[in-house]
Coordinates of C-alpha atoms in Angstrom, one line a residue:
M701 CA -31.2 -11.3 -32.3
K702 CA -28.2 -9.0 -32.4
P703 CA -26.4 -8.7 -35.8
T704 CA -23.4 -11.0 -36.2
D705 CA -20.0 -9.6 -35.4
F706 CA -18.2 -10.9 -38.5
K707 CA -15.2 -8.7 -37.6
D708 CA -14.4 -11.2 -34.8
P709 CA -11.6 -13.1 -36.5
E710 CA -13.0 -16.4 -35.2
Y711 CA -16.3 -16.0 -37.0
Y712 CA -15.1 -16.5 -40.6
H713 CA -12.3 -18.8 -39.3
K714 CA -15.0 -21.2 -38.2
V715 CA -16.7 -21.0 -41.6
V716 CA -13.4 -22.2 -43.3
D717 CA -14.2 -25.7 -41.9
C718 CA -11.0 -27.4 -43.1
Q719 CA -8.6 -24.8 -41.6
H720 CA -10.6 -24.5 -38.4
A721 CA -10.4 -28.3 -37.9
C722 CA -6.6 -28.4 -38.5
P723 CA -4.8 -28.1 -35.1
A724 CA -2.2 -25.9 -36.8
H725 CA -4.9 -24.0 -38.7
T726 CA -3.2 -24.3 -42.1
P727 CA -4.8 -22.0 -44.7
V728 CA -6.0 -25.0 -46.7
P729 CA -7.9 -23.4 -49.6
E730 CA -5.1 -20.9 -50.1
Y731 CA -2.5 -23.5 -50.7
I732 CA -4.9 -25.6 -52.8
R733 CA -5.4 -22.6 -55.1
Q734 CA -1.6 -22.3 -55.5
I735 CA -1.5 -26.0 -56.6
A736 CA -4.3 -25.4 -59.1
A737 CA -2.2 -22.5 -60.5
G738 CA 0.9 -24.7 -60.7
D739 CA 2.8 -22.7 -58.0
Y740 CA 4.0 -25.7 -55.9
T741 CA 6.7 -23.7 -54.2
S742 CA 4.2 -21.1 -52.8
A743 CA 1.9 -24.0 -51.8
Y744 CA 4.7 -25.6 -50.0
M745 CA 5.7 -22.5 -48.1
I746 CA 2.1 -21.8 -47.0
N747 CA 2.2 -25.2 -45.5
W748 CA 5.6 -24.9 -44.0
D749 CA 4.7 -21.7 -42.2
S750 CA 1.8 -23.5 -40.5
N751 CA 2.5 -27.2 -40.3
V752 CA 6.3 -27.3 -40.7
F753 CA 6.4 -30.8 -42.2
P754 CA 4.4 -30.7 -45.5
G755 CA 6.2 -33.7 -47.1
V756 CA 5.7 -35.8 -43.9
L757 CA 2.1 -34.7 -43.3
G758 CA 1.2 -35.1 -47.0
R759 CA 1.8 -38.8 -46.4
T760 CA 1.0 -39.5 -42.7
C761 CA -1.4 -36.9 -41.4
D762 CA -4.5 -38.1 -39.5
R763 CA -6.4 -35.6 -41.7
P764 CA -8.8 -33.9 -39.2
C765 CA -9.5 -31.4 -42.0
E766 CA -11.1 -33.8 -44.4
P767 CA -14.2 -34.9 -42.4
A768 CA -14.9 -31.1 -42.0
C769 CA -14.4 -30.4 -45.8
R770 CA -17.4 -28.5 -47.3
R771 CA -17.2 -30.7 -50.4
G772 CA -18.9 -33.3 -48.1
R773 CA -22.1 -31.2 -48.4
V774 CA -22.2 -32.0 -52.1
E775 CA -20.6 -35.5 -52.4
E776 CA -19.7 -38.4 -50.1
E777 CA -15.9 -37.9 -50.3
P778 CA -14.1 -34.7 -49.2
V779 CA -11.2 -33.0 -51.1
A780 CA -8.0 -35.1 -50.7
I781 CA -6.5 -32.2 -48.7
C782 CA -3.7 -34.4 -47.2
R783 CA -2.6 -35.8 -50.5
L784 CA -2.6 -32.4 -52.2
K785 CA -0.2 -31.3 -49.5
R786 CA 2.1 -34.0 -50.9
V787 CA 1.6 -32.7 -54.4
A788 CA 3.1 -29.4 -53.2
A789 CA 6.0 -31.1 -51.4
D790 CA 6.9 -33.5 -54.2
N791 CA 6.8 -30.8 -56.9
K792 CA 8.3 -27.7 -55.2
N793 CA 11.5 -26.2 -56.4
A794 CA 14.0 -27.2 -53.6
D795 CA 16.3 -24.3 -54.2
D796 CA 13.5 -21.8 -54.3
V797 CA 12.1 -23.2 -51.0
K798 CA 15.5 -22.9 -49.3
A799 CA 15.8 -19.3 -50.6
L800 CA 12.4 -18.4 -49.0
M801 CA 13.3 -19.9 -45.6
P802 CA 15.1 -17.9 -42.8
K803 CA 18.8 -17.9 -43.1
G804 CA 21.3 -17.8 -40.3
P805 CA 23.4 -16.9 -38.5
F806 CA 20.8 -14.8 -36.7
K807 CA 21.5 -11.9 -34.4
S808 CA 21.5 -13.3 -30.8
N809 CA 19.0 -12.0 -28.3
G810 CA 21.1 -13.3 -25.4
K811 CA 18.6 -16.1 -24.5
K812 CA 19.3 -19.8 -24.5
V813 CA 16.8 -22.6 -24.4
A814 CA 16.9 -26.4 -24.1
L815 CA 14.6 -28.8 -26.0
V816 CA 14.3 -32.4 -24.7
G817 CA 13.3 -34.7 -27.5
A818 CA 13.7 -34.1 -31.2
G819 CA 10.2 -34.9 -32.3
P820 CA 7.7 -32.6 -34.2
A821 CA 6.8 -30.5 -31.2
S822 CA 10.4 -29.7 -30.3
L823 CA 11.4 -29.1 -33.9
T824 CA 8.6 -26.7 -34.3
V825 CA 9.7 -24.7 -31.3
A826 CA 13.3 -24.7 -32.7
R827 CA 12.0 -23.5 -36.1
D828 CA 10.0 -20.6 -34.5
L829 CA 12.6 -19.5 -32.0
A830 CA 15.9 -19.7 -33.9
P831 CA 15.2 -16.9 -36.3
I832 CA 14.5 -14.4 -33.5
G833 CA 17.9 -15.0 -31.9
Y834 CA 17.6 -17.8 -29.4
E835 CA 20.5 -20.2 -28.9
I836 CA 18.8 -23.6 -29.1
H837 CA 20.1 -26.9 -27.7
L838 CA 18.2 -29.9 -28.9
F839 CA 18.6 -33.2 -27.0
D840 CA 17.5 -36.7 -28.1
E841 CA 18.6 -40.3 -27.4
L842 CA 18.2 -41.3 -31.0
K843 CA 20.9 -40.7 -33.6
A844 CA 18.9 -38.3 -35.7
G845 CA 15.9 -35.9 -35.4
G846 CA 12.3 -36.7 -36.0
G847 CA 11.2 -38.5 -32.9
F848 CA 8.4 -40.9 -33.5
M849 CA 8.2 -39.8 -37.1
R850 CA 11.5 -41.6 -37.6
S851 CA 11.1 -44.5 -35.1
Q852 CA 7.4 -45.4 -35.5
I853 CA 6.3 -44.5 -39.1
P854 CA 7.5 -47.2 -41.5
S855 CA 9.5 -46.2 -44.6
F856 CA 6.8 -47.6 -46.9
R857 CA 4.6 -44.8 -45.7
L858 CA 7.3 -42.2 -45.1
P859 CA 10.6 -42.4 -47.0
E860 CA 13.6 -41.6 -44.9
Q861 CA 14.8 -39.0 -47.4
V862 CA 11.6 -37.0 -47.1
L863 CA 11.9 -36.9 -43.3
N864 CA 15.6 -36.0 -43.4
D865 CA 15.0 -33.1 -45.8
E866 CA 12.3 -31.5 -43.6
V867 CA 14.1 -32.2 -40.3
N868 CA 17.3 -30.6 -41.8
Y869 CA 15.5 -27.5 -42.9
I870 CA 15.2 -26.8 -39.2
L871 CA 18.5 -28.1 -38.0
D872 CA 20.2 -25.9 -40.7
L873 CA 18.9 -22.9 -38.8
G874 CA 21.9 -23.2 -36.4
I875 CA 20.4 -25.6 -33.9
K876 CA 22.9 -27.0 -31.4
Q877 CA 22.4 -30.8 -31.8
H878 CA 22.9 -33.3 -29.0
F879 CA 21.9 -36.6 -30.5
N880 CA 22.6 -40.0 -28.9
H881 CA 22.2 -38.1 -25.6
Y882 CA 19.6 -39.3 -23.1
V883 CA 18.6 -36.6 -20.6
K884 CA 18.8 -38.4 -17.3
S885 CA 17.8 -35.5 -15.0
L886 CA 15.6 -32.4 -15.6
K887 CA 17.0 -31.0 -12.4
D888 CA 20.5 -31.1 -13.8
L889 CA 19.3 -29.4 -17.0
L890 CA 17.6 -26.7 -15.1
A891 CA 20.8 -26.1 -13.1
Q892 CA 22.5 -25.1 -16.3
D893 CA 22.1 -21.6 -17.7
Y894 CA 19.0 -22.1 -19.9
D895 CA 16.4 -19.4 -19.8
A896 CA 13.6 -21.9 -20.6
V897 CA 13.2 -25.7 -21.1
F898 CA 10.8 -27.4 -23.5
V899 CA 9.9 -31.0 -22.9
G900 CA 8.8 -32.8 -26.1
S901 CA 9.8 -36.3 -25.2
G902 CA 6.7 -38.0 -26.5
A903 CA 4.8 -41.0 -25.1
P904 CA 7.7 -43.5 -25.2
L905 CA 6.1 -46.5 -23.4
G906 CA 4.0 -49.0 -25.3
R907 CA 1.4 -50.7 -23.1
D908 CA 1.9 -54.4 -22.3
L909 CA -0.3 -57.2 -21.0
P910 CA 1.9 -58.3 -18.1
D911 CA -0.8 -60.1 -16.2
L912 CA -2.0 -62.2 -19.1
P913 CA -1.1 -65.9 -18.5
G914 CA 1.9 -67.0 -20.5
R915 CA 3.3 -63.5 -21.0
K916 CA 6.5 -64.2 -19.2
E917 CA 7.0 -67.7 -20.6
G918 CA 6.5 -66.6 -24.2
G919 CA 8.3 -63.3 -23.8
A920 CA 11.0 -64.0 -26.4
N921 CA 8.3 -63.8 -29.1
I922 CA 6.0 -61.2 -27.6
H923 CA 7.0 -57.6 -28.6
I924 CA 5.8 -54.1 -27.7
G925 CA 4.6 -52.6 -31.0
I926 CA 6.3 -49.2 -30.9
N927 CA 9.6 -50.7 -29.7
W928 CA 9.5 -53.3 -32.4
L929 CA 8.8 -50.6 -35.1
A930 CA 11.8 -48.6 -33.8
S931 CA 14.0 -51.7 -33.9
V932 CA 13.0 -52.3 -37.5
A933 CA 13.5 -48.6 -38.4
F934 CA 17.0 -48.7 -37.0
E935 CA 17.7 -52.1 -38.6
H936 CA 18.1 -54.0 -35.4
T937 CA 15.3 -56.3 -36.5
S938 CA 15.0 -57.7 -40.0
K939 CA 12.6 -60.7 -39.8
I940 CA 9.6 -62.1 -38.0
G941 CA 7.8 -65.4 -37.8
K942 CA 5.5 -66.7 -40.5
K943 CA 2.4 -66.5 -38.3
V944 CA 1.9 -63.1 -36.6
I945 CA -0.8 -61.8 -34.3
V946 CA -1.0 -58.0 -33.9
L947 CA -3.1 -56.9 -30.9
G948 CA -4.7 -53.5 -31.1
G949 CA -6.9 -51.4 -33.3
G950 CA -5.0 -48.1 -33.8
N951 CA -2.7 -46.8 -36.5
T952 CA 0.3 -48.3 -34.7
A953 CA -1.3 -51.7 -35.0
M954 CA -1.8 -51.1 -38.8
D955 CA 1.9 -50.1 -39.1
C956 CA 2.9 -53.3 -37.2
C957 CA 0.9 -55.7 -39.3
R958 CA 1.9 -54.1 -42.6
T959 CA 5.6 -54.1 -41.5
S960 CA 5.3 -57.8 -40.5
R961 CA 4.1 -58.7 -44.0
R962 CA 7.3 -57.2 -45.3
L963 CA 9.6 -59.0 -42.8
G964 CA 8.4 -62.5 -43.6
G965 CA 5.0 -62.7 -42.0
E966 CA 2.8 -64.9 -44.3
E967 CA -0.2 -65.2 -42.1
V968 CA -0.6 -61.9 -40.3
K969 CA -3.8 -61.1 -38.4
V970 CA -5.0 -58.0 -36.5
I971 CA -7.1 -59.0 -33.5
V972 CA -9.0 -56.2 -31.7
R973 CA -11.4 -56.0 -28.8
S974 CA -13.8 -53.5 -30.2
P975 CA -16.1 -53.7 -33.2
F976 CA -14.4 -53.0 -36.6
A977 CA -16.3 -49.7 -37.0
E978 CA -15.0 -48.4 -33.6
M979 CA -11.4 -49.1 -34.1
K980 CA -9.2 -46.1 -33.6
A981 CA -7.2 -46.6 -36.8
S982 CA -8.0 -44.2 -39.6
P983 CA -10.3 -45.8 -42.3
W984 CA -7.6 -45.6 -45.0
E985 CA -5.1 -47.3 -42.7
K986 CA -7.5 -50.2 -42.3
E987 CA -8.2 -50.3 -46.0
D988 CA -4.4 -50.5 -46.7
A989 CA -4.0 -53.4 -44.3
I990 CA -6.9 -55.3 -45.8
H991 CA -5.5 -54.6 -49.3
E992 CA -2.3 -56.3 -48.2
D993 CA -4.2 -59.5 -47.3
I994 CA -4.3 -58.9 -43.6
P995 CA -7.6 -59.9 -41.9
I996 CA -8.9 -57.7 -39.1
I997 CA -10.7 -59.9 -36.5
D998 CA -12.9 -57.8 -34.2
N999 CA -14.7 -58.5 -31.0
H1000 CA -12.1 -60.8 -29.5
V1001 CA -10.6 -60.2 -26.0
P1002 CA -7.2 -61.8 -25.3
K1003 CA -7.3 -64.4 -22.5
S1004 CA -3.9 -66.0 -22.5
F1005 CA -0.7 -66.6 -24.4
V1006 CA -0.3 -70.3 -25.2
V1007 CA 3.2 -71.6 -24.6
E1008 CA 4.4 -75.2 -25.0
N1009 CA 7.9 -76.3 -23.9
G1010 CA 9.0 -72.7 -23.6
K1011 CA 7.9 -71.7 -27.1
L1012 CA 5.0 -69.5 -28.1
K1013 CA 2.3 -71.3 -30.0
G1014 CA -0.5 -68.7 -30.2
M1015 CA -3.2 -67.0 -28.1
M1016 CA -6.6 -67.8 -26.7
F1017 CA -9.4 -65.2 -27.1
E1018 CA -12.9 -64.7 -25.7
K1019 CA -15.5 -63.7 -28.2
V1020 CA -17.6 -60.7 -27.2
Q1021 CA -20.2 -58.3 -28.5
A1022 CA -20.6 -54.6 -27.9
V1023 CA -23.6 -53.6 -25.8
Y1024 CA -24.5 -49.9 -25.2
E1025 CA -26.1 -48.5 -22.1
N1026 CA -26.5 -44.8 -21.5
G1027 CA -24.0 -44.1 -24.2
K1028 CA -21.3 -46.3 -22.7
R1029 CA -20.0 -49.4 -24.4
K1030 CA -19.6 -52.7 -22.6
L1031 CA -18.0 -55.8 -24.2
V1032 CA -20.2 -58.7 -23.2
P1033 CA -19.1 -62.4 -23.7
V1034 CA -21.3 -64.2 -26.3
G1035 CA -20.7 -67.6 -24.7
G1036 CA -19.1 -70.7 -26.2
P1037 CA -15.5 -71.9 -26.0
D1038 CA -12.5 -69.6 -26.2
V1039 CA -10.9 -69.2 -29.7
F1040 CA -7.3 -70.2 -30.4
F1041 CA -5.2 -68.5 -33.0
E1042 CA -1.7 -69.8 -33.9
A1043 CA 1.3 -67.4 -33.8
D1044 CA 5.0 -67.5 -34.0
D1045 CA 5.2 -63.8 -32.8
V1046 CA 2.8 -61.4 -31.2
L1047 CA 3.0 -57.6 -31.4
C1048 CA 1.2 -55.6 -28.7
A1049 CA 0.0 -52.3 -30.1
I1050 CA -2.7 -51.6 -27.5
G1051 CA -1.8 -48.0 -26.7
Q1052 CA 1.0 -45.8 -25.4
E1053 CA 1.8 -44.2 -22.1
N1054 CA 4.0 -41.3 -20.9
S1055 CA 7.0 -41.9 -18.8
F1056 CA 9.0 -39.3 -17.0
P1057 CA 11.5 -41.2 -14.8
W1058 CA 14.0 -38.4 -15.6
I1059 CA 11.9 -35.7 -14.1
E1060 CA 12.4 -35.3 -10.4
R1061 CA 9.3 -34.7 -8.2
D1062 CA 11.0 -32.0 -6.2
I1063 CA 11.5 -29.3 -8.9
A1064 CA 8.1 -27.6 -8.6
I1065 CA 6.5 -29.6 -11.4
E1066 CA 3.1 -30.9 -10.3
F1067 CA 1.8 -34.2 -11.6
D1068 CA -1.8 -35.3 -11.8
K1069 CA -3.4 -38.6 -10.7
W1070 CA -2.4 -40.2 -14.1
N1071 CA 1.3 -39.2 -13.5
M1072 CA 1.1 -36.5 -16.2
P1073 CA 2.5 -33.1 -15.7
V1074 CA 0.0 -30.3 -14.9
V1075 CA 0.2 -28.1 -18.1
N1076 CA -1.8 -25.0 -19.0
E1077 CA -3.7 -25.8 -22.2
T1078 CA -3.2 -22.3 -23.6
T1079 CA 0.3 -21.5 -22.7
F1080 CA 1.8 -25.0 -22.3
Q1081 CA 3.6 -23.9 -19.2
S1082 CA 4.0 -26.3 -16.3
T1083 CA 3.8 -25.3 -12.6
N1084 CA 7.5 -24.7 -12.9
K1085 CA 7.3 -21.5 -14.9
K1086 CA 10.6 -22.2 -16.6
V1087 CA 9.5 -25.5 -18.0
F1088 CA 7.1 -26.0 -21.0
F1089 CA 5.6 -29.2 -22.4
G1090 CA 4.2 -30.0 -25.8
G1091 CA 3.2 -32.9 -28.1
D1092 CA 2.5 -36.3 -26.6
A1093 CA 4.4 -35.3 -23.5
A1094 CA 1.9 -32.6 -22.6
F1095 CA -1.5 -34.3 -22.9
G1096 CA -0.9 -37.9 -24.0
P1097 CA -0.6 -39.5 -27.5
K1098 CA -2.1 -37.7 -30.4
N1099 CA -0.4 -37.1 -33.8
V1100 CA 2.1 -35.1 -35.8
I1101 CA -0.1 -32.1 -36.6
T1102 CA -1.2 -31.7 -33.0
A1103 CA 2.4 -31.8 -31.8
V1104 CA 3.2 -29.1 -34.4
A1105 CA 0.3 -26.9 -33.1
H1106 CA 1.6 -27.4 -29.5
G1107 CA 5.1 -26.4 -30.6
H1108 CA 3.9 -23.1 -32.1
Q1109 CA 2.0 -22.1 -29.0
A1110 CA 4.7 -23.2 -26.6
A1111 CA 7.3 -21.2 -28.6
I1112 CA 5.1 -18.1 -28.3
S1113 CA 4.9 -18.7 -24.5
M1114 CA 8.6 -19.3 -24.1
H1115 CA 9.4 -16.1 -26.0
L1116 CA 7.0 -14.1 -23.9
F1117 CA 8.4 -15.7 -20.7
C1118 CA 12.0 -14.9 -21.7
M1119 CA 11.0 -11.3 -22.6
G1120 CA 9.3 -10.9 -19.2
M1121 CA 5.9 -10.5 -20.7
D1122 CA 2.5 -11.9 -19.7
L1123 CA 1.9 -15.3 -21.4
V1124 CA -1.9 -14.6 -21.8
A1125 CA -2.4 -10.8 -21.9
D1126 CA 0.5 -10.3 -24.3
R1127 CA -0.3 -13.3 -26.5
P1128 CA -0.3 -12.2 -30.2
A1129 CA -3.6 -12.3 -32.0
P1130 CA -3.9 -14.2 -35.3
H1131 CA -3.3 -12.2 -38.5
V1132 CA -6.6 -11.9 -40.4
N1133 CA -7.7 -10.0 -43.5
L1134 CA -10.6 -9.8 -46.0
M1135 CA -9.8 -9.0 -49.6
H1136 CA -12.2 -8.3 -52.5
M1137 CA -12.2 -11.0 -55.2
K1138 CA -14.1 -9.0 -57.8
M1139 CA -12.4 -8.7 -61.3
G1140 CA -15.5 -7.4 -63.1
I1141 CA -19.2 -7.0 -62.6
H1142 CA -19.8 -10.7 -62.6
E1143 CA -16.2 -12.1 -62.5
W1144 CA -14.2 -13.4 -59.6
A1145 CA -10.5 -14.0 -59.1
Y1146 CA -11.1 -17.6 -58.1
D1147 CA -13.0 -20.6 -59.6
S1148 CA -16.4 -20.4 -58.1
E1149 CA -18.3 -23.0 -60.2
V1150 CA -19.7 -25.9 -58.2
E1151 CA -19.7 -29.1 -60.2
P1152 CA -20.2 -32.8 -59.2
D1153 CA -16.7 -34.2 -59.1
L1154 CA -15.8 -37.5 -57.4
R1155 CA -12.6 -37.8 -55.4
Y1156 CA -9.6 -39.1 -57.4
A1157 CA -7.9 -42.2 -56.2
V1158 CA -4.2 -42.1 -55.2
P1159 CA -2.3 -44.6 -57.2
Q1160 CA -0.2 -47.3 -55.4
A1161 CA 2.8 -49.3 -56.3
D1162 CA 2.3 -52.9 -57.2
K1163 CA 1.7 -55.0 -54.1
K1164 CA 4.3 -57.6 -55.1
L1165 CA 7.0 -54.9 -55.1
T1166 CA 5.9 -53.2 -51.9
L1167 CA 5.5 -56.4 -49.8
S1168 CA 9.0 -57.6 -50.8
N1169 CA 10.7 -54.4 -49.9
R1170 CA 9.9 -52.5 -46.7
M1171 CA 11.6 -49.3 -48.0
K1172 CA 9.4 -49.2 -51.1
E1173 CA 6.8 -46.5 -50.7
V1174 CA 3.3 -47.8 -51.3
E1175 CA 1.5 -44.6 -52.3
L1176 CA 2.8 -43.0 -55.5
G1177 CA 1.0 -39.7 -55.0
F1178 CA -1.0 -37.7 -57.6
N1179 CA 0.7 -36.7 -60.8
L1180 CA 0.4 -33.1 -61.8
E1181 CA -2.7 -33.6 -64.0
T1182 CA -4.6 -35.5 -61.3
G1183 CA -3.4 -33.1 -58.6
F1184 CA -4.8 -30.2 -60.6
K1185 CA -8.1 -32.0 -61.0
E1186 CA -8.4 -32.8 -57.3
A1187 CA -7.5 -29.2 -56.4
Q1188 CA -10.4 -28.1 -58.6
R1189 CA -12.8 -29.9 -56.3
C1190 CA -12.1 -27.4 -53.5
L1191 CA -15.1 -25.1 -53.0
N1192 CA -12.9 -22.1 -51.8
C1193 CA -14.7 -21.9 -48.5
D1194 CA -12.3 -19.1 -47.4
V1195 CA -13.9 -16.8 -50.0
Q1196 CA -16.7 -15.4 -47.8
T1197 CA -20.1 -14.0 -48.7
V1198 CA -20.0 -10.5 -47.2
F1199 CA -23.3 -8.7 -46.8
T1200 CA -23.8 -4.9 -46.6
E1201 CA -27.2 -3.9 -45.3
S1202 CA -27.2 -0.4 -46.5
K1203 CA -26.9 -1.5 -50.1
C1204 CA -29.7 -4.1 -50.0
I1205 CA -33.0 -3.2 -51.7
E1206 CA -34.7 -6.5 -50.6
C1207 CA -35.4 -7.8 -54.0
D1208 CA -34.9 -11.3 -52.8
A1209 CA -33.0 -12.2 -56.0
C1210 CA -30.2 -13.8 -53.9
M1211 CA -32.7 -15.9 -52.0
D1212 CA -34.2 -17.1 -55.2
I1213 CA -31.0 -18.1 -56.9
C1214 CA -29.3 -19.8 -53.9
P1215 CA -28.8 -23.5 -54.8
T1216 CA -28.9 -24.6 -51.1
A1217 CA -31.6 -22.3 -49.8
C1218 CA -29.2 -20.9 -47.2
I1219 CA -30.5 -17.3 -47.5
T1220 CA -33.6 -16.0 -45.8
F1221 CA -35.2 -12.6 -45.4
T1222 CA -37.3 -12.6 -42.3
E1223 CA -38.6 -10.8 -39.3
N1224 CA -36.1 -10.6 -36.4
V1225 CA -36.8 -12.8 -33.4
E1226 CA -35.4 -13.0 -29.9
T1227 CA -33.5 -16.2 -29.8
E1228 CA -31.2 -18.1 -32.1
E1229 CA -33.1 -21.3 -31.5
E1230 CA -36.3 -19.7 -32.8
M1231 CA -34.5 -18.1 -35.8
R1232 CA -33.0 -21.4 -36.9
K1233 CA -36.5 -22.9 -37.1
T1234 CA -38.0 -20.0 -39.2
L1235 CA -35.5 -20.0 -42.0
K1236 CA -36.3 -21.1 -45.6
A1237 CA -34.4 -24.3 -44.8
P1238 CA -34.1 -24.9 -41.1
A1239 CA -30.5 -24.5 -39.8
T1240 CA -30.1 -27.8 -37.9
N1241 CA -26.4 -28.0 -37.6
L1242 CA -25.7 -26.2 -34.3
T1243 CA -21.9 -26.5 -34.7
Q1244 CA -21.9 -23.9 -37.4
D1245 CA -23.1 -20.3 -37.1
I1246 CA -25.8 -18.4 -38.8
L1247 CA -25.0 -14.9 -40.2
V1248 CA -27.6 -12.4 -39.0
S1249 CA -27.6 -8.9 -40.5
D1250 CA -28.6 -5.6 -38.9
L1251 CA -32.1 -4.3 -39.6
L1252 CA -32.6 -3.6 -43.3
P1253 CA -33.5 0.0 -44.1
G1254 CA -36.7 -0.7 -46.0
T1255 CA -38.8 -3.3 -44.2
K1256 CA -36.8 -3.6 -41.0
R1257 CA -36.4 -7.3 -41.7
V1258 CA -33.1 -9.1 -41.3
M1259 CA -31.1 -11.2 -43.7
V1260 CA -30.1 -14.6 -42.3
K1261 CA -27.7 -17.0 -43.9
D1262 CA -26.9 -20.6 -42.7
E1263 CA -23.1 -20.8 -43.0
N1264 CA -23.3 -24.6 -42.7
V1265 CA -24.7 -25.3 -46.2
C1266 CA -23.4 -22.3 -48.1
L1267 CA -21.2 -23.5 -51.0
H1268 CA -19.5 -20.1 -51.6
C1269 CA -20.5 -20.3 -55.3
G1270 CA -21.0 -16.5 -55.5
L1271 CA -24.4 -16.7 -57.3
C1272 CA -25.9 -14.4 -54.7
A1273 CA -23.2 -11.8 -55.4
E1274 CA -23.5 -12.2 -59.2
R1275 CA -27.3 -11.8 -59.1
C1276 CA -27.4 -8.9 -56.6
P1277 CA -28.1 -5.6 -58.6
T1278 CA -26.7 -3.3 -55.9
S1279 CA -23.6 -5.3 -54.8
A1280 CA -25.0 -5.8 -51.3
W1281 CA -23.3 -9.2 -51.6
D1282 CA -19.6 -9.4 -52.2
M1283 CA -17.2 -12.3 -52.4
Q1284 CA -14.1 -11.6 -50.2
K1285 CA -11.2 -13.9 -49.5
F1286 CA -10.7 -14.4 -45.7
F1287 CA -7.1 -15.0 -44.6
Y1288 CA -6.4 -16.4 -41.2
N1289 CA -2.8 -17.1 -40.0
V1290 CA -1.8 -18.1 -36.5
T1291 CA 0.9 -15.6 -35.5
K1292 CA 4.2 -17.3 -34.6
A1293 CA 6.7 -16.4 -31.9
G1294 CA 8.5 -13.1 -32.3
K1295 CA 5.6 -11.3 -34.0
I1296 CA 4.4 -8.3 -32.1
C1297 CA 1.0 -8.4 -30.6
Q1298 CA -1.3 -6.6 -32.9
E1299 CA -5.1 -6.1 -33.4
P1300 CA -6.7 -8.2 -36.2
V1301 CA -7.2 -6.2 -39.4
L1302 CA -10.3 -6.7 -41.5
K1303 CA -10.4 -4.6 -44.7

């Protein structure tokens, strides 16, 4: 095998599993170290640079980073990465944070752009483009910014003040705000003197069951989940019936059922087609619903709405079981009579769809067979080169952190487009660096000790209080002491084990001391498949790389390390008598709009 090119910025990036899994590639270990050091403002700003909404995401993120966390190699539960983000947000110094943010007015570059929708994708574009001189016009039909963060995430999960603060950090950059303004025609917008247009209008349509018997007759008490949540958020709805059925198994369904409990629902049930384990809702969302005495009834397919004398009485369901053939799931009836559940109200939270009635079909924007715009997945540019898409409007419903990632990349593309540059060839590379962490012969500038340490539970407010007040936040967050302890669980997987062949004397001391047997000195072979099998502990996880050295000067063997099971404990570097192993912190930051294209630097 050829030696690994660890100067490729994506090699070590992939080893930092949590950061690699984050759509916005937030430097997770770096901000967790700042929390452990008590520097919450720095931790917040590291987050703000990447994910833009630390306080929001510290409460509501889907946490793709946590299943990837390297602590899962040691224990069952990963580091509470998401909730540590909240620790930084809740304990930052607000004045210091504002002082570290860009301050307008900014020197104009003569370019003007329009952003349709004021959700996380558009706000990210605004945040990235405003400081480099763009005049930005933000349009939204709602009365305030935030998009679905405001209309669909209940206040008991995301307090309004937290959202307002983080939205205003962006609006205060001099954004021209057009709220309570529904854009009726993209053609008309393009006819104005905008140099580029970004569409971040989300996926505004909740799916319905229009063909289910009784749907029309019981319509007064059958609600579309996302519309109902928005109605509650803007205080148009303040109550619901005592018996409520919520249809659907995603996070929106969990928000609907928990909100129903707070608006008078005494018997609230979630009924879902799929098995419980295959529901789309995050595990913690399901746990919170169950904690609030909401049963989740799986494997039931809706058959009809039952309406008597014009009034909804409940629903009929067919009981099914999941059968798997060739990796595909089928829901097969188990037989027996249909099942009836009473209901005063039904909330349909069975998915969301995009809707673009305001985008004309004669303005050079192509749509696919699903009536979605054709969008380049790298540049986020549509077939009309002046129009860019991001967030749910680009590729369908996802989450806040994905929308932020789209916004960063779309902002880069819009800037390149407005500057007359190539959107691919001139795309800026990420900023990367390697820094020595040695303080002494056997001392490191980070906590390298690996100890068994179970995940700390996030405290919650008393259920009696939260169920009686929909504005009362359920999770209280970690206090500073527990936040420190949870931060200490991080294994610092961005501190890399860097190997120098010319210094190695092949004493095998590193191989002997490695607690996970991830280091092997062996003869070189032709293929990676063969190499993985011949290691001291076979490297079976093909999603993570193996580090292969060049030929060693003595025996012409190679050193091979399985990156998957390495705990970054530094014992190899401490034991090595010649410093062939070194612990070096790897920094990876996605370059934002306005940064010049530059080659990655590895020191």
